[in-house]
Structure formats: C-alpha cells, structure tokens
Amino acid sequence: MGIAENFTKSKLVIGILSTRPEKKEILRRQLVDQFGPIDYESPEFDFTFTDYYDPEMGENIKRYFYSFADLVDPEKLSDIKLQTNDIEQNFSEDTLRKINIDPGLLSLSSLILATTKNNVHRIPLQKGIYGEVTLMYAHRQFQILPWTYADYQCPEYHKIFEEMRKILKRDLKQI
C-alpha cells in the first residue's frame, strides 16, 4: 500500500486571450492582487489557430502568458479556475467575454489546464472543474498529446513554458 503524501507545489501559469489591449494593465493588476507577483510575462501572439472564439470575442485576438512567483498547491486549481472565471465575467461586455483566462499548473513533468468542459481525457477535480494534462515533459522537451490544443502545440509556446519551467526548477531547489 502506498502512503499518501502532500503534493509538490506547482507554478501557476495563466494564458490569456484578449481583444481588449486597453484592459491589459487592469487585468494584470487584478491577477497580481489575486495570485501574487508575476515572475514571467510572455510576448503577445496573434491567435490564428481557430475562429472558435471570434463570435464571442471578436477578431484580432491576442494570446499571452503569465507565470506567478508564488508556487501553489495543485489542490487549489479548481478554486483558481473559479476565481479567473469571476475576473473574466468582470471584463464581459453585453454578456460576451472579451478576455478569456486559462489557468494551469506547470510541474517539472507536465502542464495541466483547468476547464469547465468535460471530455473523456479530463479528470473531475471539484466544484465543476476538470483538469487536463495538455503537455507532458519528456526527453528534455514538451510533448503534445492527441488532445493538445492547436496553439499549445506550437514551438513558440513551448519555449515560453521552458523558460517558466527553468524558474520553477530554481524555485523548487530553494524550498
């Protein structure tokens, strides 16, 4: 019989889709207020992988990522997703999202995203939130899985997650 132990803390990573560049700094401040200091901020990318979000968000969607200095207990992922849903709601216009916030947990072995949508490859966590292993880290690089979102398959994102992983590795050594 195995003995249950506490989970290793993970790096909180938040991916953002936005059509409101003028709201970026306000959003950043709210995320810092909720989750602590940001230790990595990616450049912005044009989000051209799908038009799924266009009817709700509009065109010219930008994607960028933050990671946070304060490591989190993986058990908190559901609560974090609910908090980011509330923040999204605050930025809605006429009940339509203009900012989409995707929280996840980066460990040394994977990137797990939180979602409200069930599917065969997603694991129920709590409070209506599911976890999905979106990328795994093996053979010194991030590996895609059959269900990995198209944008999360691109090498530019993997470079960002590599940088965040280096910060995580350093932080875990200090604990």
C-alpha atoms as an extended CHARMM CRD file, in Angstrom:
* protein
*
       175  EXT
         1         1  MET       CA              0.0000000000        0.0000000000        0.0000000000  PROA      1               0.0000000000
         2         2  GLY       CA              1.2860000000        3.4380000000       -0.9260000000  PROA      2               0.0000000000
         3         3  ILE       CA              1.3150000000        6.2520000000        1.5590000000  PROA      3               0.0000000000
         4         4  ALA       CA             -0.4220000000        9.4610000000        0.5320000000  PROA      4               0.0000000000
         5         5  GLU       CA              1.8400000000       12.4920000000        0.7770000000  PROA      5               0.0000000000
         6         6  ASN       CA              1.3980000000       16.1850000000        0.1400000000  PROA      6               0.0000000000
         7         7  PHE       CA              1.6090000000       17.2310000000       -3.4950000000  PROA      7               0.0000000000
         8         8  THR       CA              4.6730000000       19.0680000000       -4.7440000000  PROA      8               0.0000000000
         9         9  LYS       CA              3.7860000000       22.6950000000       -5.3340000000  PROA      9               0.0000000000
        10        10  SER       CA              3.4370000000       23.8520000000       -8.9300000000  PROA      10              0.0000000000
        11        11  LYS       CA              3.8690000000       27.0550000000      -10.8590000000  PROA      11              0.0000000000
        12        12  LEU       CA              0.6330000000       28.8650000000      -11.6560000000  PROA      12              0.0000000000
        13        13  VAL       CA              0.5060000000       29.6920000000      -15.3630000000  PROA      13              0.0000000000
        14        14  ILE       CA             -2.2570000000       31.7880000000      -16.8500000000  PROA      14              0.0000000000
        15        15  GLY       CA             -2.8900000000       32.0140000000      -20.5670000000  PROA      15              0.0000000000
        16        16  ILE       CA             -4.9300000000       34.9700000000      -21.7340000000  PROA      16              0.0000000000
        17        17  LEU       CA             -6.8730000000       35.5500000000      -24.9260000000  PROA      17              0.0000000000
        18        18  SER       CA             -7.9370000000       39.1570000000      -25.3700000000  PROA      18              0.0000000000
        19        19  THR       CA             -9.4140000000       41.5990000000      -27.8330000000  PROA      19              0.0000000000
        20        20  ARG       CA             -9.0960000000       44.4600000000      -25.3750000000  PROA      20              0.0000000000
        21        21  PRO       CA             -5.4450000000       45.6240000000      -25.2580000000  PROA      21              0.0000000000
        22        22  GLU       CA             -6.5110000000       48.7410000000      -23.3520000000  PROA      22              0.0000000000
        23        23  LYS       CA             -7.5550000000       46.4760000000      -20.4370000000  PROA      23              0.0000000000
        24        24  LYS       CA             -4.2460000000       44.5740000000      -20.2200000000  PROA      24              0.0000000000
        25        25  GLU       CA             -2.7640000000       46.5330000000      -17.3270000000  PROA      25              0.0000000000
        26        26  ILE       CA             -6.0080000000       46.4950000000      -15.3200000000  PROA      26              0.0000000000
        27        27  LEU       CA             -6.2440000000       42.7230000000      -15.8090000000  PROA      27              0.0000000000
        28        28  ARG       CA             -2.5890000000       42.2880000000      -14.8510000000  PROA      28              0.0000000000
        29        29  ARG       CA             -3.1330000000       44.1990000000      -11.5860000000  PROA      29              0.0000000000
        30        30  GLN       CA             -6.1960000000       42.0890000000      -10.7300000000  PROA      30              0.0000000000
        31        31  LEU       CA             -4.2660000000       38.8720000000      -11.3530000000  PROA      31              0.0000000000
        32        32  VAL       CA             -1.3830000000       40.0830000000       -9.1810000000  PROA      32              0.0000000000
        33        33  ASP       CA             -3.8490000000       41.0210000000       -6.4250000000  PROA      33              0.0000000000
        34        34  GLN       CA             -5.3430000000       37.5070000000       -6.5700000000  PROA      34              0.0000000000
        35        35  PHE       CA             -2.2600000000       35.3480000000       -7.1570000000  PROA      35              0.0000000000
        36        36  GLY       CA              0.8440000000       37.3180000000       -6.1910000000  PROA      36              0.0000000000
        37        37  PRO       CA              3.7630000000       38.6770000000       -8.1920000000  PROA      37              0.0000000000
        38        38  ILE       CA              4.3350000000       37.7090000000      -11.8020000000  PROA      38              0.0000000000
        39        39  ASP       CA              7.7680000000       36.2090000000      -12.4710000000  PROA      39              0.0000000000
        40        40  TYR       CA              7.4250000000       35.7120000000      -16.2350000000  PROA      40              0.0000000000
        41        41  GLU       CA              5.4560000000       37.5770000000      -18.9000000000  PROA      41              0.0000000000
        42        42  SER       CA              5.4350000000       36.3280000000      -22.4800000000  PROA      42              0.0000000000
        43        43  PRO       CA              5.2510000000       38.4000000000      -25.6160000000  PROA      43              0.0000000000
        44        44  GLU       CA              1.8650000000       38.6510000000      -27.3170000000  PROA      44              0.0000000000
        45        45  PHE       CA              0.9690000000       36.3740000000      -30.2070000000  PROA      45              0.0000000000
        46        46  ASP       CA             -1.7450000000       36.6560000000      -32.8150000000  PROA      46              0.0000000000
        47        47  PHE       CA             -4.2700000000       33.9450000000      -32.0670000000  PROA      47              0.0000000000
        48        48  THR       CA             -4.9450000000       32.4810000000      -35.5080000000  PROA      48              0.0000000000
        49        49  PHE       CA             -5.2690000000       28.7900000000      -34.6810000000  PROA      49              0.0000000000
        50        50  THR       CA             -9.0710000000       28.6940000000      -34.7100000000  PROA      50              0.0000000000
        51        51  ASP       CA            -12.0160000000       31.0020000000      -35.1740000000  PROA      51              0.0000000000
        52        52  TYR       CA            -13.8800000000       29.3240000000      -32.2950000000  PROA      52              0.0000000000
        53        53  TYR       CA            -13.7230000000       32.4510000000      -30.1130000000  PROA      53              0.0000000000
        54        54  ASP       CA            -14.4420000000       35.0290000000      -32.8440000000  PROA      54              0.0000000000
        55        55  PRO       CA            -18.2630000000       35.1590000000      -32.4590000000  PROA      55              0.0000000000
        56        56  GLU       CA            -17.9190000000       35.9640000000      -28.7500000000  PROA      56              0.0000000000
        57        57  MET       CA            -14.6590000000       37.8800000000      -28.5480000000  PROA      57              0.0000000000
        58        58  GLY       CA            -14.3780000000       39.4660000000      -31.9770000000  PROA      58              0.0000000000
        59        59  GLU       CA            -11.3960000000       39.4610000000      -34.3080000000  PROA      59              0.0000000000
        60        60  ASN       CA             -7.7050000000       40.2480000000      -33.7430000000  PROA      60              0.0000000000
        61        61  ILE       CA             -7.4220000000       38.0500000000      -30.6620000000  PROA      61              0.0000000000
        62        62  LYS       CA             -4.0660000000       38.1650000000      -28.8960000000  PROA      62              0.0000000000
        63        63  ARG       CA             -2.6000000000       35.4150000000      -26.6790000000  PROA      63              0.0000000000
        64        64  TYR       CA             -0.0610000000       35.9180000000      -23.9120000000  PROA      64              0.0000000000
        65        65  PHE       CA              1.0060000000       34.1290000000      -20.7370000000  PROA      65              0.0000000000
        66        66  TYR       CA              1.9670000000       34.9840000000      -17.1800000000  PROA      66              0.0000000000
        67        67  SER       CA              3.5340000000       32.7920000000      -14.5540000000  PROA      67              0.0000000000
        68        68  PHE       CA              3.4740000000       33.6100000000      -10.8770000000  PROA      68              0.0000000000
        69        69  ALA       CA              6.2520000000       33.5720000000       -8.3130000000  PROA      69              0.0000000000
        70        70  ASP       CA              4.1880000000       32.0350000000       -5.5130000000  PROA      70              0.0000000000
        71        71  LEU       CA              4.0470000000       28.2740000000       -6.0150000000  PROA      71              0.0000000000
        72        72  VAL       CA              0.6280000000       26.7430000000       -5.4340000000  PROA      72              0.0000000000
        73        73  ASP       CA             -0.7400000000       23.5060000000       -4.0720000000  PROA      73              0.0000000000
        74        74  PRO       CA             -2.2620000000       21.5700000000       -7.0010000000  PROA      74              0.0000000000
        75        75  GLU       CA             -5.3820000000       21.0400000000       -4.8830000000  PROA      75              0.0000000000
        76        76  LYS       CA             -6.1380000000       24.7580000000       -5.4260000000  PROA      76              0.0000000000
        77        77  LEU       CA             -6.5590000000       24.5310000000       -9.2200000000  PROA      77              0.0000000000
        78        78  SER       CA            -10.3680000000       24.3610000000       -9.0860000000  PROA      78              0.0000000000
        79        79  ASP       CA            -10.5760000000       27.4160000000       -6.8430000000  PROA      79              0.0000000000
        80        80  ILE       CA             -8.1670000000       29.2970000000       -9.0940000000  PROA      80              0.0000000000
        81        81  LYS       CA            -10.2900000000       28.4980000000      -12.1580000000  PROA      81              0.0000000000
        82        82  LEU       CA            -13.4010000000       29.7600000000      -10.3840000000  PROA      82              0.0000000000
        83        83  GLN       CA            -11.5630000000       32.9670000000       -9.4280000000  PROA      83              0.0000000000
        84        84  THR       CA            -10.4280000000       33.5300000000      -13.0220000000  PROA      84              0.0000000000
        85        85  ASN       CA            -13.9800000000       32.8900000000      -14.2590000000  PROA      85              0.0000000000
        86        86  ASP       CA            -15.1530000000       35.7040000000      -11.9690000000  PROA      86              0.0000000000
        87        87  ILE       CA            -12.4660000000       38.0080000000      -13.3520000000  PROA      87              0.0000000000
        88        88  GLU       CA            -13.4910000000       37.1210000000      -16.9330000000  PROA      88              0.0000000000
        89        89  GLN       CA            -17.0740000000       37.9930000000      -16.0470000000  PROA      89              0.0000000000
        90        90  ASN       CA            -15.9900000000       41.4150000000      -14.8270000000  PROA      90              0.0000000000
        91        91  PHE       CA            -14.4950000000       42.1580000000      -18.2640000000  PROA      91              0.0000000000
        92        92  SER       CA            -17.5350000000       40.9010000000      -20.2060000000  PROA      92              0.0000000000
        93        93  GLU       CA            -19.4600000000       43.2680000000      -22.4420000000  PROA      93              0.0000000000
        94        94  ASP       CA            -23.1560000000       42.5660000000      -23.0330000000  PROA      94              0.0000000000
        95        95  THR       CA            -22.5980000000       39.0830000000      -21.5250000000  PROA      95              0.0000000000
        96        96  LEU       CA            -19.8630000000       38.3400000000      -24.0930000000  PROA      96              0.0000000000
        97        97  ARG       CA            -16.3130000000       37.5510000000      -22.9860000000  PROA      97              0.0000000000
        98        98  LYS       CA            -13.6600000000       39.8500000000      -24.3950000000  PROA      98              0.0000000000
        99        99  ILE       CA            -10.9690000000       38.3120000000      -22.2090000000  PROA      99              0.0000000000
       100       100  ASN       CA            -10.5400000000       34.5610000000      -21.7310000000  PROA      100             0.0000000000
       101       101  ILE       CA             -8.3670000000       33.4160000000      -18.8300000000  PROA      101             0.0000000000
       102       102  ASP       CA             -6.9630000000       29.8780000000      -18.8400000000  PROA      102             0.0000000000
       103       103  PRO       CA             -5.2270000000       28.9080000000      -15.5900000000  PROA      103             0.0000000000
       104       104  GLY       CA             -2.9810000000       25.9000000000      -15.3720000000  PROA      104             0.0000000000
       105       105  LEU       CA             -0.2920000000       24.2900000000      -13.2820000000  PROA      105             0.0000000000
       106       106  LEU       CA              3.2090000000       23.7420000000      -14.5520000000  PROA      106             0.0000000000
       107       107  SER       CA              5.1900000000       20.9990000000      -12.8590000000  PROA      107             0.0000000000
       108       108  LEU       CA              8.5250000000       19.5380000000      -13.9100000000  PROA      108             0.0000000000
       109       109  SER       CA              6.6100000000       16.8100000000      -15.7640000000  PROA      109             0.0000000000
       110       110  SER       CA              3.5070000000       18.4560000000      -17.2370000000  PROA      110             0.0000000000
       111       111  LEU       CA              1.2520000000       21.3930000000      -17.9130000000  PROA      111             0.0000000000
       112       112  ILE       CA             -2.2680000000       20.8150000000      -16.5900000000  PROA      112             0.0000000000
       113       113  LEU       CA             -5.0280000000       23.2080000000      -17.6450000000  PROA      113             0.0000000000
       114       114  ALA       CA             -8.3030000000       23.7580000000      -15.8050000000  PROA      114             0.0000000000
       115       115  THR       CA            -11.5900000000       23.7430000000      -17.6970000000  PROA      115             0.0000000000
       116       116  THR       CA            -15.3260000000       23.6270000000      -17.1020000000  PROA      116             0.0000000000
       117       117  LYS       CA            -15.8460000000       21.3570000000      -20.1030000000  PROA      117             0.0000000000
       118       118  ASN       CA            -15.9180000000       17.5930000000      -19.5970000000  PROA      118             0.0000000000
       119       119  ASN       CA            -14.3630000000       15.1750000000      -22.0700000000  PROA      119             0.0000000000
       120       120  VAL       CA            -13.0110000000       11.6340000000      -21.9850000000  PROA      120             0.0000000000
       121       121  HSD       CA             -9.4310000000       12.7890000000      -21.2840000000  PROA      121             0.0000000000
       122       122  ARG       CA            -10.3330000000       15.1950000000      -18.4790000000  PROA      122             0.0000000000
       123       123  ILE       CA            -10.4240000000       14.3550000000      -14.7980000000  PROA      123             0.0000000000
       124       124  PRO       CA            -13.0730000000       15.8380000000      -12.4780000000  PROA      124             0.0000000000
       125       125  LEU       CA            -11.4010000000       17.8470000000       -9.7350000000  PROA      125             0.0000000000
       126       126  GLN       CA            -14.1210000000       19.6010000000       -7.7200000000  PROA      126             0.0000000000
       127       127  LYS       CA            -16.8150000000       22.2790000000       -7.9890000000  PROA      127             0.0000000000
       128       128  GLY       CA            -17.4840000000       21.5210000000      -11.6760000000  PROA      128             0.0000000000
       129       129  ILE       CA            -13.8560000000       21.9600000000      -12.7250000000  PROA      129             0.0000000000
       130       130  TYR       CA            -11.8310000000       19.4150000000      -14.6730000000  PROA      130             0.0000000000
       131       131  GLY       CA             -8.0930000000       19.0500000000      -15.1180000000  PROA      131             0.0000000000
       132       132  GLU       CA             -6.4260000000       18.1860000000      -18.4070000000  PROA      132             0.0000000000
       133       133  VAL       CA             -2.8090000000       17.2030000000      -18.9710000000  PROA      133             0.0000000000
       134       134  THR       CA             -2.2440000000       19.4060000000      -22.0100000000  PROA      134             0.0000000000
       135       135  LEU       CA              1.5170000000       18.9240000000      -22.3850000000  PROA      135             0.0000000000
       136       136  MET       CA              3.9060000000       16.4500000000      -20.8440000000  PROA      136             0.0000000000
       137       137  TYR       CA              7.6160000000       16.9760000000      -20.3870000000  PROA      137             0.0000000000
       138       138  ALA       CA              9.7600000000       14.0660000000      -21.5240000000  PROA      138             0.0000000000
       139       139  HSD       CA             13.0800000000       13.6330000000      -23.3010000000  PROA      139             0.0000000000
       140       140  ARG       CA             14.0070000000       17.2190000000      -22.3790000000  PROA      140             0.0000000000
       141       141  GLN       CA             11.1200000000       18.8370000000      -24.1930000000  PROA      141             0.0000000000
       142       142  PHE       CA              7.3960000000       19.3690000000      -24.0700000000  PROA      142             0.0000000000
       143       143  GLN       CA              5.4070000000       16.6700000000      -25.8310000000  PROA      143             0.0000000000
       144       144  ILE       CA              1.9670000000       17.1420000000      -27.3000000000  PROA      144             0.0000000000
       145       145  LEU       CA             -0.8720000000       14.7280000000      -26.7080000000  PROA      145             0.0000000000
       146       146  PRO       CA             -3.7250000000       13.7700000000      -29.0640000000  PROA      146             0.0000000000
       147       147  TRP       CA             -5.9950000000       16.3960000000      -27.4450000000  PROA      147             0.0000000000
       148       148  THR       CA             -3.4810000000       19.2140000000      -27.0450000000  PROA      148             0.0000000000
       149       149  TYR       CA             -4.9900000000       22.4780000000      -28.2950000000  PROA      149             0.0000000000
       150       150  ALA       CA             -3.5280000000       23.6150000000      -31.6290000000  PROA      150             0.0000000000
       151       151  ASP       CA             -1.9070000000       26.7310000000      -30.1920000000  PROA      151             0.0000000000
       152       152  TYR       CA             -0.3290000000       24.7690000000      -27.3340000000  PROA      152             0.0000000000
       153       153  GLN       CA              1.3600000000       22.6000000000      -29.9610000000  PROA      153             0.0000000000
       154       154  CYS       CA              3.4150000000       25.4640000000      -31.4010000000  PROA      154             0.0000000000
       155       155  PRO       CA              7.1480000000       25.6660000000      -30.6440000000  PROA      155             0.0000000000
       156       156  GLU       CA              6.9050000000       29.3310000000      -29.5940000000  PROA      156             0.0000000000
       157       157  TYR       CA              4.6590000000       28.3900000000      -26.6690000000  PROA      157             0.0000000000
       158       158  HSD       CA              6.9380000000       25.5050000000      -25.7430000000  PROA      158             0.0000000000
       159       159  LYS       CA              9.8500000000       27.9540000000      -25.4840000000  PROA      159             0.0000000000
       160       160  ILE       CA              7.7890000000       30.0540000000      -23.0640000000  PROA      160             0.0000000000
       161       161  PHE       CA              6.9400000000       27.0110000000      -20.9510000000  PROA      161             0.0000000000
       162       162  GLU       CA             10.6280000000       26.0060000000      -20.9990000000  PROA      162             0.0000000000
       163       163  GLU       CA             11.5220000000       29.4010000000      -19.5020000000  PROA      163             0.0000000000
       164       164  MET       CA              8.8070000000       29.0680000000      -16.8810000000  PROA      164             0.0000000000
       165       165  ARG       CA              9.9890000000       25.5290000000      -16.1220000000  PROA      165             0.0000000000
       166       166  LYS       CA             13.5420000000       26.8190000000      -15.5200000000  PROA      166             0.0000000000
       167       167  ILE       CA             12.1600000000       29.3060000000      -12.9890000000  PROA      167             0.0000000000
       168       168  LEU       CA             10.1280000000       26.5300000000      -11.3530000000  PROA      168             0.0000000000
       169       169  LYS       CA             13.1570000000       24.2450000000      -11.1550000000  PROA      169             0.0000000000
       170       170  ARG       CA             15.1750000000       27.0030000000       -9.4770000000  PROA      170             0.0000000000
       171       171  ASP       CA             12.3320000000       27.7530000000       -7.0380000000  PROA      171             0.0000000000
       172       172  LEU       CA             11.9000000000       24.0920000000       -6.0840000000  PROA      172             0.0000000000
       173       173  LYS       CA             15.6130000000       23.8130000000       -5.3020000000  PROA      173             0.0000000000
       174       174  GLN       CA             15.2670000000       26.7300000000       -2.8860000000  PROA      174             0.0000000000
       175       175  ILE       CA             12.4560000000       25.0490000000       -0.9430000000  PROA      175             0.0000000000
